[in-house]
């Protein structure tokens, strides 16, 4: 089962917000969570459900429920006095959005467009498993307004995929990348490194195979062993070794070298793109603190200074939206201190995003020491930006802690 929700204030059933004075001044995006997977990967604690866990909810009904929440969202924003903005980015994540027929995803996207309007040239992404798309579904997605697909490739090495419980055939990845490109879709590949048993040579193979597909964008994340997952239990019982931090650091450096040499440059600690135009605008909007409405079970939202998260199970979610009540389970309003901490935490990981002038005086005083230790880039600092060096990216959490101490 997925992990628990945060603890905070109860959310009002009418969902109304109390917008701050600068409400509506940042771009607005929509995230749609699709909580279905064919099987659960042993390492994953995302809010997703296999057929036997759905307690009678039908996947076929999901698009209707999501559209219900979109209508509800329109009313909440209107009644709360949040200025109306067209949608700059849309991201369908999961779970596996492409477990639903492409027509259902397009129906939800159409509802978003009818409700707020989607700005011309907006980025519209769906995540997908390589074995859950084909030429027809990709064509339907493109014709319906999708511009980008992000495939969960994870690895090209069979024994690594097996440890991760991934079910797709690695040979399918280049095929589905080509199919997406034929449709004119931007393509991203998600990779995971430091899986137990994975060698540096295995990781190099995965990087080479990913690059051979010539995607527009690559995410490479270190495996997190989550408590409460099947993999977490195997590591706790000693049946699998825990990932090795030193090897993970070598793997990160190798990724940065290999991706860099192939023309991909980093724009966030775990993300590389073939030029700025291919960076994920939706993910950047989270890191930059923009507003977004998260549709679907367990989805998080942040609008006009309030953050909330929906009930997690699709059955509870369906009950809420069908009765016209807010699907939110809890919410919080951030005080100034928390907003500052979060801003530094997120912006420091994005290349060129954090201005030195945003830091408090004590933190500004620490930047010179971080430059001297090779963790922050000196030339970017001259331009007034706090930008991590490669060594700084390897130690990003420690650098941020030092800035916030
Ligand atoms: C919702 S999934 C993407 C779509 C699709 N379900 C898939 O897995 O291909 C988002 C990404 O998060 C990654 N992820 C999930 N749990 C993770 C973990 N414990 N450590 C690192 N990455 C993880 C997945 O591998 C996947 O690439
Ligand atoms: S397919 Fe993706 S969302 Fe589903 S269990 Fe695996 S990693 Fe998690």
PDB file of C-alpha atoms and ligand atoms in Angstrom, residues 37 39-41 43-44 48 94-96 129 166, ligand 2:
ATOM      1  CA  UNK A  37      -0.660   0.039 -12.525  1.00  0.00           C
ATOM      2  CA  UNK A  39       1.624  -4.694 -11.258  1.00  0.00           C
ATOM      3  CA  UNK A  40       3.360  -2.796  -8.485  1.00  0.00           C
ATOM      4  CA  UNK A  41       7.139  -2.520  -8.802  1.00  0.00           C
ATOM      5  CA  UNK A  43      10.553  -0.304  -4.981  1.00  0.00           C
ATOM      6  CA  UNK A  44       7.619   2.033  -5.620  1.00  0.00           C
ATOM      7  CA  UNK A  48      -1.176   3.511  -7.306  1.00  0.00           C
ATOM      8  CA  UNK A  94       0.879   8.063 -11.944  1.00  0.00           C
ATOM      9  CA  UNK A  95       0.690   5.259 -11.525  1.00  0.00           C
ATOM     10  CA  UNK A  96       0.627   4.609 -15.212  1.00  0.00           C
ATOM     11  CA  UNK A 129       5.414   2.550 -19.400  1.00  0.00           C
ATOM     12  CA  UNK A 166       9.980  -4.073 -14.190  1.00  0.00           C
TER      13      UNK A 166
HETATM   14  S1  LIG B   2       4.884   1.187 -12.990  1.00  0.00           S
HETATM   15 FE1  LIG B   2       5.631   3.208 -12.177  1.00  0.00          FE
HETATM   16  S2  LIG B   2       4.022   3.929 -10.774  1.00  0.00           S
HETATM   17 FE2  LIG B   2       3.592   1.761 -11.237  1.00  0.00          FE
HETATM   18  S3  LIG B   2       4.467   0.681  -9.530  1.00  0.00           S
HETATM   19 FE3  LIG B   2       6.049   0.754 -11.147  1.00  0.00          FE
HETATM   20  S4  LIG B   2       7.252   2.652 -10.771  1.00  0.00           S
HETATM   21 FE4  LIG B   2       5.380   2.749  -9.523  1.00  0.00          FE
END
